[in-house]
Coordinates of C-alpha atoms and ligand atoms in Angstrom, one line a residue:
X29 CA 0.0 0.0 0.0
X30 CA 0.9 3.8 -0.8
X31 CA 0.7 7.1 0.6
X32 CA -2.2 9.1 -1.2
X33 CA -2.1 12.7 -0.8
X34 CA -5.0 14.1 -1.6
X35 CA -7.1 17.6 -1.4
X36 CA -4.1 19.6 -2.5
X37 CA -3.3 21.5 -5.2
X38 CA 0.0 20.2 -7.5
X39 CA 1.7 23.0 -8.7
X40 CA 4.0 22.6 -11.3
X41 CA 6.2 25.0 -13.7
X42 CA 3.3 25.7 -16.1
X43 CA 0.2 25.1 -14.1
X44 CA -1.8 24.3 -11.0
X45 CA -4.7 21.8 -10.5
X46 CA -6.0 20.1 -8.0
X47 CA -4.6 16.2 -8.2
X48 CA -4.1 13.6 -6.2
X49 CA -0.3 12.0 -5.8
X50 CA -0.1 8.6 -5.0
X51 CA 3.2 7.4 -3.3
X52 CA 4.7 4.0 -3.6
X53 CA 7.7 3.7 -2.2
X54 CA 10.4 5.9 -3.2
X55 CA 8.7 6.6 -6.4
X56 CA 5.5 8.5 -7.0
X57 CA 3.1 5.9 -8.6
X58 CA 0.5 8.0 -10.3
X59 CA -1.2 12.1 -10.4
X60 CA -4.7 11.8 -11.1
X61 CA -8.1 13.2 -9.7
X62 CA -10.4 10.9 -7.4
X63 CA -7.3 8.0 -6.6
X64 CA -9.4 6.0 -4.5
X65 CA -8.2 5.4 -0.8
X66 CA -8.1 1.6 -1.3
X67 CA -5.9 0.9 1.8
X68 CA -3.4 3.6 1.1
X69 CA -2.4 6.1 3.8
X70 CA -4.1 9.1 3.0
X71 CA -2.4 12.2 3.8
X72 CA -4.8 15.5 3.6
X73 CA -3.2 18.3 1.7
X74 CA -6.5 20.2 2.1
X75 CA -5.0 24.1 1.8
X76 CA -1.7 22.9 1.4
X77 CA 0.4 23.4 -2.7
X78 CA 2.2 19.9 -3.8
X79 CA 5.4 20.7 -5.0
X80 CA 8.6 18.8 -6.1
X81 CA 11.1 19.1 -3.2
X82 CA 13.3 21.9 -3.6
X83 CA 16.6 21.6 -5.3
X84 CA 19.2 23.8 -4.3
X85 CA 22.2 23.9 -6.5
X86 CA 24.9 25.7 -5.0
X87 CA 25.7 24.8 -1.3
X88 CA 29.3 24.3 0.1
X89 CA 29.0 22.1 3.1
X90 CA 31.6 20.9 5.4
X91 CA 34.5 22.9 2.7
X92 CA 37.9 24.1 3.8
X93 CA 37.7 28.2 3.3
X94 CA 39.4 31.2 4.0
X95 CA 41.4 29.6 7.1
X96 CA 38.4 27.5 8.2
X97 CA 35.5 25.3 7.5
X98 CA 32.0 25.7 6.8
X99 CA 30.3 25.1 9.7
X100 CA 27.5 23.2 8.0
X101 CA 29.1 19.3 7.3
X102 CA 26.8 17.1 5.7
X103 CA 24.5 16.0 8.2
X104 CA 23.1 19.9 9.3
X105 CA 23.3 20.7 5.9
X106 CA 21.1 18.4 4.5
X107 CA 18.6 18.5 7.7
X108 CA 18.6 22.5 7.5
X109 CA 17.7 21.8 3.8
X110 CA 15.3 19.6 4.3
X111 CA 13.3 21.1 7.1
X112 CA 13.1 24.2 4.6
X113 CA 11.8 21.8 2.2
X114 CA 14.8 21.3 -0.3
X115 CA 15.1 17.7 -1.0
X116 CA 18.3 17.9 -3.0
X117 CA 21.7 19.8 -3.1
X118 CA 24.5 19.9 -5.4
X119 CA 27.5 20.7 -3.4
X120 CA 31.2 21.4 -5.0
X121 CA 34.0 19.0 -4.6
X122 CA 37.1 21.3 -4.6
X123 CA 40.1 19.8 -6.4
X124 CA 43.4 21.2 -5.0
X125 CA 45.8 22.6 -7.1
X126 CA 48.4 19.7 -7.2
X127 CA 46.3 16.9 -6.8
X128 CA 43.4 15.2 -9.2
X129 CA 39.8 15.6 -9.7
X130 CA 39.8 11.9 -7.9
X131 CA 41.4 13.1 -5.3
X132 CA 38.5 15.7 -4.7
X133 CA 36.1 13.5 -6.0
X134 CA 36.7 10.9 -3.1
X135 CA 37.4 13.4 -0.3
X136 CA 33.9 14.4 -1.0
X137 CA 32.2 11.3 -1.1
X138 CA 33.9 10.7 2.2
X139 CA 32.7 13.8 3.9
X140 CA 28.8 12.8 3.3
X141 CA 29.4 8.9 3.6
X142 CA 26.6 8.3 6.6
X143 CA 26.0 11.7 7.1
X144 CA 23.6 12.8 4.2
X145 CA 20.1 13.2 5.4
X146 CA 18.5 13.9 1.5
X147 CA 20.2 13.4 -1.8
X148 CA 22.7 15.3 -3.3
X149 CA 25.2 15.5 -6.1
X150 CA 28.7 16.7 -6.7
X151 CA 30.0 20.0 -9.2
X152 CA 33.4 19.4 -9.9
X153 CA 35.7 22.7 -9.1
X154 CA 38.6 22.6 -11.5
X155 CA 41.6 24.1 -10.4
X156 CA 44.8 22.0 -12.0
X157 CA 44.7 20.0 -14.9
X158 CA 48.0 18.5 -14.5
X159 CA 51.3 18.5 -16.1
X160 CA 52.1 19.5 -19.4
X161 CA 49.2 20.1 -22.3
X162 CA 46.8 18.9 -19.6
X163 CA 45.7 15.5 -20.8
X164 CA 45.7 13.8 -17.8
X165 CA 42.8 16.7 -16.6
X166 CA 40.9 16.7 -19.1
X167 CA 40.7 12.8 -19.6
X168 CA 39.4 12.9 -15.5
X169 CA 37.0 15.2 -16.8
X170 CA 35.7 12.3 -18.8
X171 CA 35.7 10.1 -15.5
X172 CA 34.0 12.2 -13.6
X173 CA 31.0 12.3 -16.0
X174 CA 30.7 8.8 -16.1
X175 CA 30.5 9.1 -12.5
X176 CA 27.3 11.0 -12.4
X177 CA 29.2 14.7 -12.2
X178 CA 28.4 16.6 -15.1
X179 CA 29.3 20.1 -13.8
X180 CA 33.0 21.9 -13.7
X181 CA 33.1 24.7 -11.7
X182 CA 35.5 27.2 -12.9
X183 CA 37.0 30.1 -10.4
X184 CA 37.6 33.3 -12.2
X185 CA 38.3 34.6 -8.6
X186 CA 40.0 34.1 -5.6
X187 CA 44.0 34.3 -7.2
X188 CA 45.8 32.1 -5.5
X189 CA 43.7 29.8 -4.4
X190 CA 40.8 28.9 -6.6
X191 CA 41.3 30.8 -9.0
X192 CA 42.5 29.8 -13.0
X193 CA 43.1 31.7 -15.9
X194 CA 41.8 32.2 -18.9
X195 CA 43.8 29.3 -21.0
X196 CA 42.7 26.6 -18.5
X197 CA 39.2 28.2 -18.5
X198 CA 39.3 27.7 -22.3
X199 CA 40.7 24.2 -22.7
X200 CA 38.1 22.7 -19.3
X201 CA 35.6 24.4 -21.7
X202 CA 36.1 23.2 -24.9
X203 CA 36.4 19.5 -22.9
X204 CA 33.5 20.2 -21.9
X205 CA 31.6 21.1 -24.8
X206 CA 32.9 18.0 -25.8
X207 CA 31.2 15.6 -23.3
X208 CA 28.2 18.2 -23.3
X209 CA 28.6 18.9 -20.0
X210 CA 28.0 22.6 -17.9
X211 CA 30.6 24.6 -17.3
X212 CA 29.5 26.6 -13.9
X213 CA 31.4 30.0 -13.8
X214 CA 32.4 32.2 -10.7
X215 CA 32.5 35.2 -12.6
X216 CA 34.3 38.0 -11.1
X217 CA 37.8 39.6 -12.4
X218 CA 39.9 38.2 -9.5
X219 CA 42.9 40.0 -10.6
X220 CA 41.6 43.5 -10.6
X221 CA 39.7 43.3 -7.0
X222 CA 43.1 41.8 -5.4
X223 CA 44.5 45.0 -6.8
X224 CA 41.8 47.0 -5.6
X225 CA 41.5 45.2 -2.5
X226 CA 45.7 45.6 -1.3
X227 CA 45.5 49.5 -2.1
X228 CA 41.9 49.6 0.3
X229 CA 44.3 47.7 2.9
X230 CA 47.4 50.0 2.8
X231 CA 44.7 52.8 3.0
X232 CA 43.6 51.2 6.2
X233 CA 40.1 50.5 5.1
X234 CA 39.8 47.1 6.6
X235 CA 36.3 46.9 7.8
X236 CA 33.9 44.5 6.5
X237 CA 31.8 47.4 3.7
X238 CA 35.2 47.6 2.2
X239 CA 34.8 43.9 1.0
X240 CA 32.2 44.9 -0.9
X241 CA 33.4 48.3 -2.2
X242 CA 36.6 46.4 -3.6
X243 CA 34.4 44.1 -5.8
X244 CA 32.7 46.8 -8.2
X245 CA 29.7 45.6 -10.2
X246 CA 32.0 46.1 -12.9
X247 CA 34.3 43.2 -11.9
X248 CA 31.7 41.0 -12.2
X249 CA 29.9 42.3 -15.7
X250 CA 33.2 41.7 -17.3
X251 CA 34.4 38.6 -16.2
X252 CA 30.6 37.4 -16.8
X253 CA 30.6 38.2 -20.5
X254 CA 34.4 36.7 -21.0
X255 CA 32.9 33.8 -19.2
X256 CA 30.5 33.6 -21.8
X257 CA 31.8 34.4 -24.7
X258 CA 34.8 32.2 -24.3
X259 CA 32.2 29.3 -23.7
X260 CA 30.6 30.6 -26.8
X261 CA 33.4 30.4 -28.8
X262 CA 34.4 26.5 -28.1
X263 CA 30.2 26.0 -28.0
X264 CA 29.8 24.8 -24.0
X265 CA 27.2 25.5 -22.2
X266 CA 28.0 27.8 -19.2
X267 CA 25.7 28.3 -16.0
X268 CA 27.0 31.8 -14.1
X269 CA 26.9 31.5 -10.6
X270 CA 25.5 33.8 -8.2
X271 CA 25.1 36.3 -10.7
X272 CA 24.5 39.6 -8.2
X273 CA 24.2 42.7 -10.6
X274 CA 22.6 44.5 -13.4
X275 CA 25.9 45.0 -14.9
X276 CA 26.0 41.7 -15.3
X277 CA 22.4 40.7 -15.9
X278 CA 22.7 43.2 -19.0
X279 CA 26.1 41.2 -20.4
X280 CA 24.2 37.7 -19.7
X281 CA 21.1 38.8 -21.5
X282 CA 23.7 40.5 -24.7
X283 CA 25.4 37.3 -24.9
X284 CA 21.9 35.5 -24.7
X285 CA 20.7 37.4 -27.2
X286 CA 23.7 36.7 -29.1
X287 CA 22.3 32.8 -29.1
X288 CA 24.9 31.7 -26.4
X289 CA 24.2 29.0 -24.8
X290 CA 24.4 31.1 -21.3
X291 CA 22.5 30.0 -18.1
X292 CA 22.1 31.9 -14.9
X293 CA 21.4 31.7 -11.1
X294 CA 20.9 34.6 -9.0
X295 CA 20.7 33.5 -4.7
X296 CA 18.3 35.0 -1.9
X297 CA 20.5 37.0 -0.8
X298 CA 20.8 39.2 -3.8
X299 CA 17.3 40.0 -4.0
X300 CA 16.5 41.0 -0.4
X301 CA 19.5 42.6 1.1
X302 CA 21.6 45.4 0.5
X303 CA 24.8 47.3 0.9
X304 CA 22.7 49.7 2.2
X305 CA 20.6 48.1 4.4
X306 CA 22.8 45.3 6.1
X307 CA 27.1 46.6 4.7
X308 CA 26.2 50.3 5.6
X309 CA 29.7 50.6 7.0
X310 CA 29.2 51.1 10.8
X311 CA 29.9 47.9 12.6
X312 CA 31.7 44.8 12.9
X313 CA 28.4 42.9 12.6
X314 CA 28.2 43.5 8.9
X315 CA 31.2 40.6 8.5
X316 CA 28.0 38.4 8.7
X317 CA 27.1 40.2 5.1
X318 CA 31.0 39.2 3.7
X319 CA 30.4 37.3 0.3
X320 CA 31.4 36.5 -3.0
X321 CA 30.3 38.6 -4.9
X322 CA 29.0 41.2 -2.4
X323 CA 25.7 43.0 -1.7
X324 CA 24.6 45.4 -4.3
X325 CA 22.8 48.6 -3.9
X326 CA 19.5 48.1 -3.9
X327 CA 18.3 49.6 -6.9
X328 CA 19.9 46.3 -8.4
X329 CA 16.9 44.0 -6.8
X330 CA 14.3 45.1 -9.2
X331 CA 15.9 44.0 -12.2
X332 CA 16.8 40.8 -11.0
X333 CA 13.6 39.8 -10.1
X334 CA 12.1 40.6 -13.5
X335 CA 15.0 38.7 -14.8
X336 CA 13.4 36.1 -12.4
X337 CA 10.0 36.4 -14.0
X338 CA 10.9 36.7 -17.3
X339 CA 13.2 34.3 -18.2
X340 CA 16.9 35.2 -18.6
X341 CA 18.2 34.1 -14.9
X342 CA 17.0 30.6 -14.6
X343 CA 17.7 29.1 -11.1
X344 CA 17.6 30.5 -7.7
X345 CA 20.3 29.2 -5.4
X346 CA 21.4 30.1 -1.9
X347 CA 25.7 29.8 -2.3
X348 CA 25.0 28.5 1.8
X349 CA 28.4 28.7 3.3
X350 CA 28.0 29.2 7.0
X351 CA 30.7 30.3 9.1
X352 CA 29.7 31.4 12.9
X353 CA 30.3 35.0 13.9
X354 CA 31.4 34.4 17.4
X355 CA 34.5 32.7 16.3
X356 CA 34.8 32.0 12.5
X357 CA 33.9 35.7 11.2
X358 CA 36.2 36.8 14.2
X359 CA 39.0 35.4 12.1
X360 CA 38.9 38.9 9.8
X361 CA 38.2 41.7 12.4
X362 CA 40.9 44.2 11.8
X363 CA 41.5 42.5 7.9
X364 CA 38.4 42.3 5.6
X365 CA 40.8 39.8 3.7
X366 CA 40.7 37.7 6.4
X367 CA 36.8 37.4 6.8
X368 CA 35.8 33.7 6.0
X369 CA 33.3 34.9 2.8
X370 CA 30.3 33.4 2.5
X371 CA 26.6 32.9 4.4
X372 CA 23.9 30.7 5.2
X373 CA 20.8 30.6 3.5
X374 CA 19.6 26.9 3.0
X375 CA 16.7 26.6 5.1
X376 CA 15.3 29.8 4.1
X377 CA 15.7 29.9 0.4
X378 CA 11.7 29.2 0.0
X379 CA 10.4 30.9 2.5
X380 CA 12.0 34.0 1.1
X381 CA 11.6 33.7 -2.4
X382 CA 7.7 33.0 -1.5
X383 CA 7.1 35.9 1.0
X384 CA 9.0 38.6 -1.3
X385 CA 8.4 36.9 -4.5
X386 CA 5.1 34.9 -4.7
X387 CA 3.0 37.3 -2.0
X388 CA 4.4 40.4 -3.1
X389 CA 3.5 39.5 -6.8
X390 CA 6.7 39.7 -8.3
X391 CA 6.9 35.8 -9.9
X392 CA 3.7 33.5 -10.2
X393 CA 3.9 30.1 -7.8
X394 CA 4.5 27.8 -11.0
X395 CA 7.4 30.0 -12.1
X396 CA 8.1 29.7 -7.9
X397 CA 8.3 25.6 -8.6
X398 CA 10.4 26.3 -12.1
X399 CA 13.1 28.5 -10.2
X400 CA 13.8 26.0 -7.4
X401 CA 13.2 22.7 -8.6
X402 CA 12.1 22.0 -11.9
X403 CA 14.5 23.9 -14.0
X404 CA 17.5 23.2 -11.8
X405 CA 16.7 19.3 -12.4
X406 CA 16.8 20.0 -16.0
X407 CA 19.7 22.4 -16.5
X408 CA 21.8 19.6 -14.2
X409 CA 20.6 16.7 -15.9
X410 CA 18.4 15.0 -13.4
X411 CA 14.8 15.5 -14.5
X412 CA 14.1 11.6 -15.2
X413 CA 14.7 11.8 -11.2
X414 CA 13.4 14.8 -9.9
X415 CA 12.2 18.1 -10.1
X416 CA 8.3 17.5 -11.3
X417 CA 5.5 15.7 -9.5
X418 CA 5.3 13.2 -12.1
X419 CA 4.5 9.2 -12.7
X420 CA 7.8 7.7 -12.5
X421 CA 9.9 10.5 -10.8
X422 CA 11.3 10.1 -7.2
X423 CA 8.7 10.8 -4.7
X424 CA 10.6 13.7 -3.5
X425 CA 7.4 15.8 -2.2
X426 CA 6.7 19.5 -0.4
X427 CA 3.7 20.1 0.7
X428 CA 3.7 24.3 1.4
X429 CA 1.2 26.3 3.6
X430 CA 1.3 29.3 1.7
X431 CA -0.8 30.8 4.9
X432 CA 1.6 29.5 7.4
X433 CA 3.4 32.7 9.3
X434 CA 7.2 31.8 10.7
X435 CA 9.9 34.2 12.0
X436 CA 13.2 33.3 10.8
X437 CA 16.0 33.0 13.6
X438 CA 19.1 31.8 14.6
X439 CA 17.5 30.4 17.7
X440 CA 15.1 28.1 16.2
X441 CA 17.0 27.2 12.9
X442 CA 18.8 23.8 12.1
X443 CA 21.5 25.7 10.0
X444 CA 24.7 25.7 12.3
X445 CA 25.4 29.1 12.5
X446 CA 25.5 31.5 15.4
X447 CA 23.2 34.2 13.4
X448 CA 20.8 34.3 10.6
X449 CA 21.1 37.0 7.6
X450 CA 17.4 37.2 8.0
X451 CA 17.2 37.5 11.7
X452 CA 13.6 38.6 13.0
X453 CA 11.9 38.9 9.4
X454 CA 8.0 37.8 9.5
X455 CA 7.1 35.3 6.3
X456 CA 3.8 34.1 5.0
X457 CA 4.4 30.6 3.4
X458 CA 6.4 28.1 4.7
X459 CA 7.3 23.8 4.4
X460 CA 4.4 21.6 6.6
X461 CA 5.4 18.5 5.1
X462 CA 8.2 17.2 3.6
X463 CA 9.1 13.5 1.5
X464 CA 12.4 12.5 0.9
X465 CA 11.9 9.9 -1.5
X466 CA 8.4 8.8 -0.3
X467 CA 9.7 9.5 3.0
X468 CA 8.7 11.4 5.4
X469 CA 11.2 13.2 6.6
X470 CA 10.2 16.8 7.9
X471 CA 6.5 17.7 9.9
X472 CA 6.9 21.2 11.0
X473 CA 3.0 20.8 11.9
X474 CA 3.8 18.2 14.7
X475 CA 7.5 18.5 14.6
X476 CA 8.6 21.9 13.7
X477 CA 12.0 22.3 12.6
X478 CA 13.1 18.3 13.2
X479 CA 14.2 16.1 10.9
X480 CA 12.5 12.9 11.0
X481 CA 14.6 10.6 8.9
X482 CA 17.8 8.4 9.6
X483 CA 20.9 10.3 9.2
X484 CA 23.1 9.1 6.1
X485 CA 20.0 8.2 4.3
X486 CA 20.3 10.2 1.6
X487 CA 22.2 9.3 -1.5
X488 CA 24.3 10.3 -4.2
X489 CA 22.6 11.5 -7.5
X490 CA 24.6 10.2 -10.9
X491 CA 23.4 13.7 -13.1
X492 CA 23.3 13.1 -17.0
X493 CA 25.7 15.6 -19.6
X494 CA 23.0 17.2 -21.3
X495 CA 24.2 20.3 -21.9
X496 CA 22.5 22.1 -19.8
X497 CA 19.1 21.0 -21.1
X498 CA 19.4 23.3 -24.1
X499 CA 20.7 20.1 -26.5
X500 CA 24.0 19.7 -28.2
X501 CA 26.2 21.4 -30.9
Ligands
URP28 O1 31.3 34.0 -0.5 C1 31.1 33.0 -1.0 N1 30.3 33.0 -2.1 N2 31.6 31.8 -0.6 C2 31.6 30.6 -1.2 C3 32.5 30.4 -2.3 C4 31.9 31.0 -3.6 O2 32.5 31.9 -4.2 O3 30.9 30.5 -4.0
ZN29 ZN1 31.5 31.8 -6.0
ZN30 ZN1 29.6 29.3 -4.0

């Protein structure tokens, strides 16, 4: 017997209508109207919207950064994302410079053996490819997509540690374009900001707002349309990362417009907070706000939610790399440099982009269900497992009270962090109940904020190459 949830409303990227789901096992077994009960356990949606589980595809959990580690590893991570109602993460393997993909590759699986509570895949982050012409990388790129990884992530930032230039960009992409696999791009000029960033330093600007003066807009605009059009030029598909800007935004929609074969993700934070509002340049406490790229002014949110709407940034994505204030931010008071970059934003990635998006009217609750699960199942080459409430797919389920009222805080969330970024704020719309493949695995009716399921129960997804879901050539 199944689980039949019925009375709700199944939402998906095009549509809503009021459906039955019927649950068996890990799968879901059929959508229909009027499944009858026949012995299944019947869960009542009545009020609630049935959506595919949340896919977040940019998380760094348990990752060695500026000095430390994320404070997230892979079981809080996965809990935090579940009890916010994402079901799946992709996460980056970081090779080091010096060592192979394999390395990473296995260092990575190690870190969630046991510990992952929902499923999750792997980007690759290429940052050697050996010695001499590079054969050796670029035949582990091969390897790794026949192990289910069919993303490279390429740094165009961070020099000295992540960071590769624009030859080794350009061979990992044409590689790429070979095995039809994405090329995810970190698109900032790295080599600028650093100059930038030592002559704020010797100027003693080292506060935490001087992080995000030293990365101008323009840094990123530029380095967003060479990511591009070097893709272009070898025909990859590229995905930019936490695209933050209009600058940018207007060099991704040129080069779209151009017939690239560009994708883009904009995160939470970019659309809600400011440098402004949270980086105004008065305390200490704004080293909570220190990421890659920084907070814009806000006059940049507008256009990135229309962007949103209308079609040209495809993905949101929360970048979740927690590091605690009390003792892991404290690592760059005096020295922006030193400020472990990054923030957490797992759990709250739906409530957010439902309260400011969906109730404020800005995007429609299909294109809600297209930004954070359906298209980022297709653009990473999953969708015959997930991303749709569909016969056949895994049974990875959210069932959202868009009535439900929550106030986000570092004292009730399952994030490990010591602070939230959205500490206080009021939502409407929230997870009740959450499946992890036909699992129930979060209540936060009964059990708010728990996560019901074993730990290490959730598994590794082997993605396809499909170019990004916009074909080959
Ligand atoms: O500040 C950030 N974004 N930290 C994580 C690494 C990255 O650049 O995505
Ligand atoms: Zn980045
Ligand atoms: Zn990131």
């Amino acid at each position: 017997m199944g689980i039949l949830i019925k009375n709700g409303t199944v939402v998906s990227a095009t549509e809503s209508r009021r459906l039955d789901v019927l649950v068996s096992g890990e799968m879901i077994a059929r959508v229909g109207e009027g499944i009858r009960e026949a012995g299944h356990e019947v869960v009542d949606a009545t009020g609630l919207l049935v959506m595919p589980g949340g896919i977040d595809v940019h998380t760094h959990l348990d990752m060695p950064f500026g000095g430390t580690t994320s404070a997230d590893d892979y079981t809080t991570g996965t809990q935090a994302a579940a009890v916010g109602g994402t079901t799946m993460l992709i996460d980056f393997a970081l090779q080091s410079q010096g060592h192979t993909m394999r390395e990473a590759f296995d260092v990575w699986r190690a870190k969630s053996r046991g510990k992952a509570c929902v499923d999750y895949g792997l980007h690759m982050a290429v940052t050697d490819l050996g010695p001499g012409d590079g054969s050796q990388g670029l035949r582990e790129m091969e390897e790794m997509v026949a192990e289910g990884i069919s993303s490279f992530k390429l740094f165009m930032a961070y020099p000295g540690v992540l960071m590769i230039d624009d030859g080794l960009m350009f061979k990992v992409m044409q590689k790429a374009a070979s095995l039809n696999a994405l090329c995810c791009v970190h698109a900032e000029n790295g080599s600028a900001i650093d100059i930038v960033v030592e002559q704020m330093i010797a100027q003693g600007k080292t506060a935490p707002h001087y992080h995000a003066l030293s990365r101008s807009p323009k840094a990123e605009a530029e380095a967003t349309h060479r990511a591009i059009a070097l893709a272009d030029m070898c025909g990859a598909a590229v995905y930019i990362v936490h695209l933050s800007n209009e600058d940018s935004l207007a060099a991704l929609k040129f080069m779209q417009g151009r017939g690239a074969k560009a994708l883009a993700e904009t995160c939470i934070q970019y659309l809600v907070l400011s440098l402004e509002d949270q980086m105004p340049g008065k305390s200490w406490e704004e080293a909570k706000y220190v990421f890659t790229p920084p907070l814009r002014e806000r006059w940049n949110q507008a256009p990135l939610w229309e962007a949103l709407r209308d079609g040209p940034l495809a993905v949101v994505s929360t970048d979740h790399c927690p590091f605690r204030f009390a003792d892991q931010k404290e690592l760059g008071r005096g020295d922006f440099r030193k400020i472990p970059n990054g923030g957490p934003g797992v759990e709250n990635r739906l409530q957010i982009l439902w309260h400011y998006g969906v109730n404020s009217g800005k995007i429609s609750q299909e294109r809600f269900v297209a930004l954070t699960a359906t298209q980022p199942a297709r653009i990473f080459g999953m969708e015959r497992q997930k991303g749709r409430i569909s016969e056949g797919l895994d049974a990875d389920i959210l069932l959202w009270d868009p009535k439900a009222e929550y106030t986000i805080s570092a004292a009730t969330q399952r994030m490990a962090t010591d602070y939230s970024m959205f500490e206080g704020w009021k939502v409407m719309g929230n997870a009740a109940k959450v499946f992890s493949r036909g699992e129930l695995v979060v209540d936060n009716v009964t059990h708010p904020g728990i996560f019901l399921g074993t730990t290490g129960r959730g598994r590794f997804v082997k993605r396809e190459a499909n170019g990004g879901g916009l074909g080959r050539g």
